[in-house]
Coordinates of C-alpha atoms in Angstrom, one line a residue:
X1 CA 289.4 63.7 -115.6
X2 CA 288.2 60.7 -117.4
X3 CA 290.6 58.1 -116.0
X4 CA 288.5 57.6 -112.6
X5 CA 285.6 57.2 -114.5
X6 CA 287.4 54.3 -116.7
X7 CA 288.4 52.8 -113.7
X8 CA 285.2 52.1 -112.3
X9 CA 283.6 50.9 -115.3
X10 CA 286.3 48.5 -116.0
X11 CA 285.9 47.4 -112.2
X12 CA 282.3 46.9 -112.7
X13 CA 282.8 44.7 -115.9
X14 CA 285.3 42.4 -114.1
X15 CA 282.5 41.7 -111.3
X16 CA 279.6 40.7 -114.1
X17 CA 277.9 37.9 -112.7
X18 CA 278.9 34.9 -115.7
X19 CA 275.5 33.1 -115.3
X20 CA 273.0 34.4 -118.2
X21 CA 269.5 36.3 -117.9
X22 CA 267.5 37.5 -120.0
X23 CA 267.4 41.1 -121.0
X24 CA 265.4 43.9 -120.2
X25 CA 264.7 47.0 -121.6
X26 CA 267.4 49.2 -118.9
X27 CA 269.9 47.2 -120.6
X28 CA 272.2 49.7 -121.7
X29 CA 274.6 46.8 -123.5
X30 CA 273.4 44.0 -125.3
X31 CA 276.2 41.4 -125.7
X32 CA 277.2 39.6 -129.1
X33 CA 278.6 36.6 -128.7
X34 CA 280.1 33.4 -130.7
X35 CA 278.3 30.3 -130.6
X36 CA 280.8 29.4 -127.8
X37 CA 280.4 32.1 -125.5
X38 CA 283.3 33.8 -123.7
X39 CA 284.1 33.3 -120.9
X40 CA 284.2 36.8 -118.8
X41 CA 287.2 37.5 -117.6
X42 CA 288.2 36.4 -113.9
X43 CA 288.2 39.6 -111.0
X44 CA 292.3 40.6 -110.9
X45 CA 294.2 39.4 -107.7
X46 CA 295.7 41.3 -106.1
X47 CA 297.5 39.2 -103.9
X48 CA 300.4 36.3 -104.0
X49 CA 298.4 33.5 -105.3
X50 CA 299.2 31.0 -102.7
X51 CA 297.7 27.9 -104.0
X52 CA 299.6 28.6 -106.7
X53 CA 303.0 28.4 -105.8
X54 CA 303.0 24.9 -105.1
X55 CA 302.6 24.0 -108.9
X56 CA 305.4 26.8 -109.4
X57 CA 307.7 24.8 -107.1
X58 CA 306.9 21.3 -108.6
X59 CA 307.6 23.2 -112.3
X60 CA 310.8 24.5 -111.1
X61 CA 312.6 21.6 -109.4
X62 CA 311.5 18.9 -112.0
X63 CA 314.5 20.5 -114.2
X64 CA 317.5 18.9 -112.4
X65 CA 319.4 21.9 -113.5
X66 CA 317.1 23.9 -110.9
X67 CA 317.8 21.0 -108.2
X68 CA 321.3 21.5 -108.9
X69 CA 321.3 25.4 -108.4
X70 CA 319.4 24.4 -105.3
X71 CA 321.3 22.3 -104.0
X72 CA 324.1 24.8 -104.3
X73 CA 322.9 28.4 -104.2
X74 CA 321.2 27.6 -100.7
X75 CA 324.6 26.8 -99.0
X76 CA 327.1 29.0 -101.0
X77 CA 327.8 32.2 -101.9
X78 CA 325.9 33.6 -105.5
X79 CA 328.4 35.3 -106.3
X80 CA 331.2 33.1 -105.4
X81 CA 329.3 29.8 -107.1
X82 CA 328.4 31.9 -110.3
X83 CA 331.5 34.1 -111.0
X84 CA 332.9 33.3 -114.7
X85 CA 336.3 31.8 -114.6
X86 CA 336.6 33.0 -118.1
X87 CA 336.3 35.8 -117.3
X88 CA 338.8 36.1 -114.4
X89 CA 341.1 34.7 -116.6
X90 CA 340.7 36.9 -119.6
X91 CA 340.8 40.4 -117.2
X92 CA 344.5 40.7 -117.0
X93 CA 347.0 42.9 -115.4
X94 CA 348.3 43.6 -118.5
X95 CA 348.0 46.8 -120.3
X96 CA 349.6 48.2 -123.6
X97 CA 348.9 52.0 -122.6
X98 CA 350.2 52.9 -118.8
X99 CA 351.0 55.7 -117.2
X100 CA 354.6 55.7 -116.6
X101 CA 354.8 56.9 -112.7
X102 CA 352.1 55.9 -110.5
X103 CA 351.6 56.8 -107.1
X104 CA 352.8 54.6 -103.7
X105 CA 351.7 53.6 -101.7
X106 CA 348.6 52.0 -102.2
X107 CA 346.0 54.2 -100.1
X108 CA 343.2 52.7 -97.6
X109 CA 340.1 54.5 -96.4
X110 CA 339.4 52.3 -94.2
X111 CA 335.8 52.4 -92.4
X112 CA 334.7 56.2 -94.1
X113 CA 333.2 56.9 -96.8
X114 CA 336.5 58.7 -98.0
X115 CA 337.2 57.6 -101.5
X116 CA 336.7 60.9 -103.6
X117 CA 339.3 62.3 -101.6
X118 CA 341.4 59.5 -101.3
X119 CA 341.2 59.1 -105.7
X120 CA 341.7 62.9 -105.9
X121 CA 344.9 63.1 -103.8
X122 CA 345.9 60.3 -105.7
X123 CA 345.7 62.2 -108.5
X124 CA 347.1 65.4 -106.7
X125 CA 350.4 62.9 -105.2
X126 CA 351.6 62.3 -108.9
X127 CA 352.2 66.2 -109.5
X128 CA 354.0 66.5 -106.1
X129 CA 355.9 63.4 -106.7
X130 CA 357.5 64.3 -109.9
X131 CA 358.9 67.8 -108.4
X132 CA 360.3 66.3 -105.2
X133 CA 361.7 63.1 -106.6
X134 CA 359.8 60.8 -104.2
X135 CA 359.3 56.9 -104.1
X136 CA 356.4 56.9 -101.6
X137 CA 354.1 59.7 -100.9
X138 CA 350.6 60.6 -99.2
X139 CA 348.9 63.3 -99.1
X140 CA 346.8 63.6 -96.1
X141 CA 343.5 63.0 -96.6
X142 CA 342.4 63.4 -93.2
X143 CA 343.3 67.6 -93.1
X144 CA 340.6 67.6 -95.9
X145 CA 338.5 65.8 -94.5
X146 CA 338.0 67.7 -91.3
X147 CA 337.9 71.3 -93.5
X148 CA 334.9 69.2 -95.3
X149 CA 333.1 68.4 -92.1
X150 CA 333.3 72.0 -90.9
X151 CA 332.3 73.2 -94.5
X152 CA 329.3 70.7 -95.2
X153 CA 328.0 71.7 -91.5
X154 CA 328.1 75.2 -92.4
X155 CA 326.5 74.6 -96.2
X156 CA 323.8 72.7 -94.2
X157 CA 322.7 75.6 -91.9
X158 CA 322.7 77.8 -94.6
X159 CA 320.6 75.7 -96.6
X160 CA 318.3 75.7 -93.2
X161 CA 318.3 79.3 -93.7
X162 CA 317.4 79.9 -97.2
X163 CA 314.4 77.1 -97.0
X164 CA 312.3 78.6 -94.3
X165 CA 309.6 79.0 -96.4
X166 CA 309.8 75.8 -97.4
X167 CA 307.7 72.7 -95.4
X168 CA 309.8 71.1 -93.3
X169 CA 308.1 67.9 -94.3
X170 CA 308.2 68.1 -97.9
X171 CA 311.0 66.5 -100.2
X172 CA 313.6 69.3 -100.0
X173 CA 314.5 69.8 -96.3
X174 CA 313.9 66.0 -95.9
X175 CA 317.2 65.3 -98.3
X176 CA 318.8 68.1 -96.7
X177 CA 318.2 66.5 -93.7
X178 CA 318.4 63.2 -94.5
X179 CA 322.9 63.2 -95.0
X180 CA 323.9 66.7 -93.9
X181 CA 327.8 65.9 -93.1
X182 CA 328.0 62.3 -95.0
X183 CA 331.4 61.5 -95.8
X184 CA 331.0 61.1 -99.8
X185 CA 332.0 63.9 -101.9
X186 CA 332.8 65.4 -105.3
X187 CA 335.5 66.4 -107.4
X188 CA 334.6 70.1 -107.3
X189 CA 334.2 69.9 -103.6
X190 CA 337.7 69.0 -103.2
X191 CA 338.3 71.1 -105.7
X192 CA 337.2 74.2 -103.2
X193 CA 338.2 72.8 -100.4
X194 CA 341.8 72.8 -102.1
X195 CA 341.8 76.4 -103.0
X196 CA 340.4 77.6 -99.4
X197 CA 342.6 75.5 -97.3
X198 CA 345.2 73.8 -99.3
X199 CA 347.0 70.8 -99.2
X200 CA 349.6 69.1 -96.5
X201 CA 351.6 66.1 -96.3
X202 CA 349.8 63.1 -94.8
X203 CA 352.8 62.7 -92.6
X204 CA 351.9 66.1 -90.5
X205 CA 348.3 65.4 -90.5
X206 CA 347.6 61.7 -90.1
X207 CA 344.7 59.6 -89.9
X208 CA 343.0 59.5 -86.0
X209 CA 340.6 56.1 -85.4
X210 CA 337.6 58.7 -86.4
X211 CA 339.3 59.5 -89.6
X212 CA 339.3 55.9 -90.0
X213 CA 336.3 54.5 -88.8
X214 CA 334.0 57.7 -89.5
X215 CA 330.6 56.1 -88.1
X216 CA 330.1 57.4 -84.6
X217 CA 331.7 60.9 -85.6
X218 CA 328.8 61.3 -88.2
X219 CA 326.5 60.3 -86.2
X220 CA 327.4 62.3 -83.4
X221 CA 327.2 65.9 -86.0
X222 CA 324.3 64.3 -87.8
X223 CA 322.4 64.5 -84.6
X224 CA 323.4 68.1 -83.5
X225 CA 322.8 69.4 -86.8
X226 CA 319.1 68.0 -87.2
X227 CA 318.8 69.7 -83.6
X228 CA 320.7 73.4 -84.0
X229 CA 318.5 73.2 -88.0
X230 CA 315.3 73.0 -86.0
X231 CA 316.5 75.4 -83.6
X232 CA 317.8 78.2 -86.7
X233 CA 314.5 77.1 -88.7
X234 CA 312.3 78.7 -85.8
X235 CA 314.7 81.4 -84.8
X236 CA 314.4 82.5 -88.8
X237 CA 311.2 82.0 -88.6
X238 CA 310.2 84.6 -85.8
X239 CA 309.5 88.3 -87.7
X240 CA 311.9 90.0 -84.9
X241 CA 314.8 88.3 -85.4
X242 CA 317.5 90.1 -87.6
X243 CA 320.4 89.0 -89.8
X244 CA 323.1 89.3 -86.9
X245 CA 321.1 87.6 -84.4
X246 CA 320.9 84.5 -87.1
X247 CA 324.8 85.0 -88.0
X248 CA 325.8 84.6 -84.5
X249 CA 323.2 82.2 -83.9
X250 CA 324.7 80.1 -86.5
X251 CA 328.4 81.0 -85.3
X252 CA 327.8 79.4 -82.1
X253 CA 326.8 76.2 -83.4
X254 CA 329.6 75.9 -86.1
X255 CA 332.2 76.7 -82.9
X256 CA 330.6 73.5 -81.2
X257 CA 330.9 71.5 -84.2
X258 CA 334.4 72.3 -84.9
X259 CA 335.0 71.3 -80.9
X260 CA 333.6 67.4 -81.7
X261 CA 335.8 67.6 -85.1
X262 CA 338.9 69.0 -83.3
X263 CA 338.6 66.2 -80.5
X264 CA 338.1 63.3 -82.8
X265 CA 340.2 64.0 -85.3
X266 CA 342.2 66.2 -83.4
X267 CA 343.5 69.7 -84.7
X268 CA 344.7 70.5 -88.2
X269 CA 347.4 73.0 -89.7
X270 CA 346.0 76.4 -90.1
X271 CA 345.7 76.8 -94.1
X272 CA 347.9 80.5 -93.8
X273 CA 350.3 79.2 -91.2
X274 CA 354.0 77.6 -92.4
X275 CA 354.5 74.0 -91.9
X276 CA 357.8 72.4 -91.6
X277 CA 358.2 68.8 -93.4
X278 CA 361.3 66.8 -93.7
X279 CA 362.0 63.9 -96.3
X280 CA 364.3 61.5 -98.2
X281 CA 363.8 61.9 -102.1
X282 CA 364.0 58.4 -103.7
X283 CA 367.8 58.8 -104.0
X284 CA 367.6 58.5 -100.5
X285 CA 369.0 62.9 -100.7
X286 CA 367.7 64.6 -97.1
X287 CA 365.4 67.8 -97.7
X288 CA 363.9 70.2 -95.6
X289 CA 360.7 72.6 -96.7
X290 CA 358.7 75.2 -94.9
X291 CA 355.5 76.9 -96.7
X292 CA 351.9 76.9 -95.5
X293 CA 348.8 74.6 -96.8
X294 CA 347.7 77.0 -99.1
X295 CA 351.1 77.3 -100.8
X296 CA 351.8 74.2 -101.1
X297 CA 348.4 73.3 -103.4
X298 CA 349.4 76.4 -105.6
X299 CA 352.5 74.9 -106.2
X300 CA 350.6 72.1 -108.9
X301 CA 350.3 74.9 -110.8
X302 CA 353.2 75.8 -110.8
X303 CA 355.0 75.7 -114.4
X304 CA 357.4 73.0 -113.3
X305 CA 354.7 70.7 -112.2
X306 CA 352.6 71.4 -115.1
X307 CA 356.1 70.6 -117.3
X308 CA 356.6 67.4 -115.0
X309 CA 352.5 66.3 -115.6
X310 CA 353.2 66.4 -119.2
X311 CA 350.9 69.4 -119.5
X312 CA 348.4 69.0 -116.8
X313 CA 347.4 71.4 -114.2
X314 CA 345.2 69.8 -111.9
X315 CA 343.3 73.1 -111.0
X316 CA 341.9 73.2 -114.7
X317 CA 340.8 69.4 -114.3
X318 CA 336.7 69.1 -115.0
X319 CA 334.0 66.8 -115.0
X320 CA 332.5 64.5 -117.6
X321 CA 329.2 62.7 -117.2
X322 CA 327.7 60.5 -119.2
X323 CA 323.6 60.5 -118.0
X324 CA 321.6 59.6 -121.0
X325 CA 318.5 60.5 -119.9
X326 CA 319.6 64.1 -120.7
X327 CA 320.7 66.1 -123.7
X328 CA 324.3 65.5 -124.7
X329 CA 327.0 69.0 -125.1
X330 CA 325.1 70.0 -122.0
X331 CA 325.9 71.4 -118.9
X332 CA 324.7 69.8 -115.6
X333 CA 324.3 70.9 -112.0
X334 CA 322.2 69.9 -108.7
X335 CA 320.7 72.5 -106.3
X336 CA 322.3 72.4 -103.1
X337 CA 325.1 70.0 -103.8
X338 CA 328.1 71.2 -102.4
X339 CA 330.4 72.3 -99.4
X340 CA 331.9 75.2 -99.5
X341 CA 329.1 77.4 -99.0
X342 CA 328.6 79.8 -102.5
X343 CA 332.2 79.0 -103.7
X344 CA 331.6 74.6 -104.8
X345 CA 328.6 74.2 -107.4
X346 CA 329.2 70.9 -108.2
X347 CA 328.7 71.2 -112.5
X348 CA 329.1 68.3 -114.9
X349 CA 329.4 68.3 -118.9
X350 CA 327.1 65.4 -120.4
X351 CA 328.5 63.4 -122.8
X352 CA 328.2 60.0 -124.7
X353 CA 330.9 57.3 -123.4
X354 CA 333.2 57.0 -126.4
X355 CA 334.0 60.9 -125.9
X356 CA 334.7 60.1 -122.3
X357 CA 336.7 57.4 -123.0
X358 CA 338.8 59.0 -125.9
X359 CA 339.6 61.9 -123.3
X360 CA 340.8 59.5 -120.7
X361 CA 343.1 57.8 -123.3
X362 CA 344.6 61.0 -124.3
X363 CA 345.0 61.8 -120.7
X364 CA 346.6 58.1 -120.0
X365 CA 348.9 59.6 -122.9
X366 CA 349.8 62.7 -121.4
X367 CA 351.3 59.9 -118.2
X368 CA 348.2 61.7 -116.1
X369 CA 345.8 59.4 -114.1
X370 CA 342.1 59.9 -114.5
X371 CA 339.7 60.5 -111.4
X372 CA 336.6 58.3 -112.2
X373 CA 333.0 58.1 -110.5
X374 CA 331.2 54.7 -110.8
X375 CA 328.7 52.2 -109.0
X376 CA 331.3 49.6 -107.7
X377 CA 329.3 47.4 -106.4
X378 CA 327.7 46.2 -109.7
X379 CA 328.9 43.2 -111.6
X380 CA 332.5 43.2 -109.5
X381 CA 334.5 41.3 -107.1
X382 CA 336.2 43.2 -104.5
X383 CA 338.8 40.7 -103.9
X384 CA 339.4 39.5 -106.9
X385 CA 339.7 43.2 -108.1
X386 CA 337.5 42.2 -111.7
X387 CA 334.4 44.8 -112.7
X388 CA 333.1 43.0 -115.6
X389 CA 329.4 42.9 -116.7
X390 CA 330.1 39.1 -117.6
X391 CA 331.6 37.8 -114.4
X392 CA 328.3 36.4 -112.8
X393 CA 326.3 34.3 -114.7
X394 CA 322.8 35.0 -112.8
X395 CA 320.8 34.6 -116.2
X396 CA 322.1 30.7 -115.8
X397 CA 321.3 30.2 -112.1
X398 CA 318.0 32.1 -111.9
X399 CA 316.3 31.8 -115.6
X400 CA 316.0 35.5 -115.4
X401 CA 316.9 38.0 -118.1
X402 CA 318.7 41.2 -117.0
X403 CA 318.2 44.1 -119.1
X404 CA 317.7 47.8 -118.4
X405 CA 319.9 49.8 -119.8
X406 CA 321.7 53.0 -118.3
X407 CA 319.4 55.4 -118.3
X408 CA 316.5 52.6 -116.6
X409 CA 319.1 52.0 -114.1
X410 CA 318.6 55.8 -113.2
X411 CA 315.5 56.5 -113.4
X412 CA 314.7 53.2 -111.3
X413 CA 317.6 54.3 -108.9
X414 CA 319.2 50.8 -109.3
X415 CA 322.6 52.5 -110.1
X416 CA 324.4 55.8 -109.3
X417 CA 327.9 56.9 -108.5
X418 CA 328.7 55.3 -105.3
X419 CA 332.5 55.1 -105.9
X420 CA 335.7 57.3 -106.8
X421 CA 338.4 55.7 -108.1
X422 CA 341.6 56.2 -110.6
X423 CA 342.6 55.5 -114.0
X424 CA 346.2 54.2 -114.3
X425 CA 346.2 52.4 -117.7
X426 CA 344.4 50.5 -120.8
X427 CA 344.5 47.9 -123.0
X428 CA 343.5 49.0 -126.9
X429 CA 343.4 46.6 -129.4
X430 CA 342.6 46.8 -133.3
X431 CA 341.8 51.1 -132.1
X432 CA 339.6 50.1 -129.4
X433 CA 340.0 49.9 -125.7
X434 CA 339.3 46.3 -124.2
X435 CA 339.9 46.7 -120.5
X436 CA 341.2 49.8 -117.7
X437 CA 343.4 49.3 -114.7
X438 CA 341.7 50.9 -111.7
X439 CA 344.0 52.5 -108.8
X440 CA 341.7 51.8 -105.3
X441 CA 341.7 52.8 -102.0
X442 CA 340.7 49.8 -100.2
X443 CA 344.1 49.0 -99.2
X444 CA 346.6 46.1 -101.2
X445 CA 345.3 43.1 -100.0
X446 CA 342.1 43.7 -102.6
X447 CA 342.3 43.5 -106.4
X448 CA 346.0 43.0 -107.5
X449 CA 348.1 44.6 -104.7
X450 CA 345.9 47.6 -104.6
X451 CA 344.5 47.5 -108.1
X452 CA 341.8 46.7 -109.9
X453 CA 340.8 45.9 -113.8
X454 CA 337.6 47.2 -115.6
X455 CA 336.5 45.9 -118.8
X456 CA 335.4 48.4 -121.9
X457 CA 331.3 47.2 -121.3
X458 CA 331.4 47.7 -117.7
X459 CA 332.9 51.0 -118.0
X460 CA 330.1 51.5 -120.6
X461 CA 327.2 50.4 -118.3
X462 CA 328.3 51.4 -114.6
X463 CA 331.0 54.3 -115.2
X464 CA 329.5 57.9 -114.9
X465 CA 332.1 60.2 -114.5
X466 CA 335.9 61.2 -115.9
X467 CA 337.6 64.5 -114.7
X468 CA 339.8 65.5 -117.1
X469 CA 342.1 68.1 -118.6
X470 CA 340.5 70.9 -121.4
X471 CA 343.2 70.0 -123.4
X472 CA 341.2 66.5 -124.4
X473 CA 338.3 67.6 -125.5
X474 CA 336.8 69.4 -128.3
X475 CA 336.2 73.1 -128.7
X476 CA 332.7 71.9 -128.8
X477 CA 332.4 70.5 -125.7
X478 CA 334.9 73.1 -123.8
X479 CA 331.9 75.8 -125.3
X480 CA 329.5 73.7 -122.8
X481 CA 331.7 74.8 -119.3
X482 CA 330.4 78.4 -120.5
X483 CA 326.5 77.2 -121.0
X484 CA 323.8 78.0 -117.9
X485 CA 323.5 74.9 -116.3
X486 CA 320.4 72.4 -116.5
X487 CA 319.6 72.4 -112.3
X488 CA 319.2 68.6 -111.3
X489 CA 317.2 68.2 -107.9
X490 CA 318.9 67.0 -104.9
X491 CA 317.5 63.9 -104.8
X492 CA 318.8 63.4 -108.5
X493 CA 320.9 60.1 -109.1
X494 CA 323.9 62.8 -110.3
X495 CA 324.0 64.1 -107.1
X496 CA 324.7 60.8 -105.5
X497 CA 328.2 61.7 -103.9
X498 CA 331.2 59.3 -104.5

């Protein structure tokens, strides 16, 4: 109530004429000053001060380290002129602590926004390939990606249903409509997406050019839902309309969507039907094996897999955050995150980093890779394959001082997990670990034929999430999977989808 009224006051005393007069009895002030008199301070500017930035220029370049970053910077690359080779050189392929079977090939994702399903069959492939004896194996990511298309477009006019009351202007249905089939994902989405419809060989179900290069496909839905939401949103709206006449409503426009799906990435296995896939084991021993989609998932639980993941059954696998701007031990979630309409609440146990990273070790250990979440694009070379918080030296080049820490970078919305990757292996040294080596999906020709390396700080500043078994953590924190969740908004940082 009183901040207006400061305002104008202060306004007021910043537009005092500076000449003196003499005083009169309305004064309500009378001013005190020194024997030199103060000099009233100047109105603020609110704008770039123009005549200004000529001295700023002349101050700049007359430090010949400035004309030299000139003289570079403004024909080169920043990142390319600035990257450390110390730092190049000291992130190694070289690990003490490594898995001992990793997956292969090398996956690629191409153009689509793919990589959480890409890292989690990654992770699923290493179960699969340990039972069948295999030297190369895929999973197909495409056959989930078309079950997540139909899901998410579902989920989204659901959604348009339950927020009728809401304004179709305000923040909500704006993020619902702002990405309502994006491609990005999370590991409890694939998670249900697994259970409903199972897994399949990549070589029965392989990539089409949409799968690939998911652009115009998204566009395409993203249009046609924003149209069939308006559509439901005043059908819902209208007092005569019942629950069947919104059911089949919404039936019709999920048949149309599945129609774009089924021509552009053409048709998938039915989850309950049997499939029929031959292969070589790496022996180079013939085999022949019929079950259906949904089978074949349950089979990584299976107690031979488990017994061949040291342990591990990937349907158990859960998420760890670490997002200090809330509590620690506590249990995450974000309203209307998901796919799988009422069966894929995306949840999330906070924790500080040296608990995440002491569970990924153990599950290095165990000869498990880790699915990770991180922002990729920070502090890294894609080519090179380095994430390191030291491999650009902007502080040199700029004379500018970097420094918000993790929670900053979230609150600002400078960060968030934008990437999924694996964990393959580690470096420790004298107890602690020193650097991570980082299974991609963007194909062997980046990183070191396929892989990357992360040093211990960036994983400290830009990693966010770890999925790993129950058997690595404390009772303490297992105790949080049981807690009511703290409910994150949509447009939340943690519900930035990988």
């Amino acid at each position: 109530m009183g901040a207006a009224k400061s305002k104008i006051e202060h306004e007021e005393l910043c537009t005092r004429p500076s000449h003196r007069r003499a005083l009169t009895p309305t004064d309500e002030y009378i001013y005190i000053t020194n024997e030199k008199e103060d000099t009233p301070d100047e109105p603020v500017s609110q704008s770039v001060p123009a005549a200004a930035t000529k001295e700023w220029t002349d101050k700049l370049l007359s430090d010949p380290k400035n004309r030299l970053a000139l003289s570079t910077l403004s024909s080169n690359s920043a990142r390319q002129t600035l990257s450390t080779r110390s730092t190049s050189i000291r992130d190694t392929q070289v690990f003490n602590l490594k898995i001992p079977f990793e997956g292969s090939p090398v996956t690629n994702q191409r153009s689509s926004g793919r990589c959480w399903l890409f890292a989690a069959t990654n992770v699923f492939r290493i179960a699969i390939m340990r039972r069948y004896k295999l030297k190369d194996f895929e999973l197909s990511q495409a056959y989930l990606f078309f079950w997540d298309k139909i899901e998410k477009a579902n989920y989204f006019l659901e959604s348009v249903l339950d927020t009728v009351d809401e304004p179709l202007d305000g923040r909500l249905l704006q993020s619902l409509l702002g990405s309502p089939v994006g491609d990005g994902g999370q590991w409890d989405m694939v998670r249900a997406l697994v259970l409903k419809y199972g897994l399949v060989p990549q070589t029965l179900y392989p990539d089409s050019y949409n799968a690939q290069n998911s652009s115009e496909m998204d566009t395409l839905i993203t249009t046609k839902l924003r149209e069939d939401g308006l559509k439901l949103r005043a059908l819902a709206l209208q007092s005569s309309t019942s629950r069947t006449t919104l059911s089949k409503a919404k039936a019709a426009m999920l048949h149309e969507i599945h129609g774009i799906l089924t021509i552009m990435l053409g048709p998938p296995p039915s989850p309950d039907h049997e499939f029929s896939w031959t292969f070589y084991d790496r022996d180079g021993k013939f085999s022949s094996l019929k079950m259906t989609p949904l089978h074949f998932a349950q089979e990584l639980s299976s107690p031979s897999s488990i017994r061949a993941c040291g342990g591990t059954d990937v349907h158990r696998l859960f998420s760890l955050v670490n997002d200090p701007r809330n509590e620690y031990n506590t249990l995450l979630t974000v309203d209307r995150l998901g796919n799988v309409f009422g069966n894929s609440a995306v949840t999330y146990v906070n924790t500080d980093m040296t608990t995440i990273k002491r569970a990924c070790i153990d599950m290095l250990r165990k000869g498990f890779p880790v699915f990770f979440g991180s922002d990729v694009g920070k502090f890294s070379d894609s080519n090179s394959g380095i994430m390191d918080t030291e491999l650009y030296q902007y502080e040199l080049a700029f004379n500018i001082k970097l420094g918000l820490t993790k929670a900053e970078r979230l609150r600002t919305r400078e960060s968030a997990m934008t990437h999924a990757m694996v964990l393959t292996a580690v470096h420790i040294e004298q107890g602690r670990p020193v650097r991570w080596r980082v299974e991609n999906s963007w194909s062997e020709v980046r990183g070191t034929d396929g892989y990357f390396v992360m040093s211990d700080k960036w994983m400290d500043e830009f990693c966010y999430q770890a999925v790993v078994d129950p058997s690595v953590v404390s009772e303490e924190l297992k105790k949080v999977l049981k807690q009511k969740p703290k409910v994150l908004p949509l447009w939340d940082p943690m519900g930035a989808l990988a």
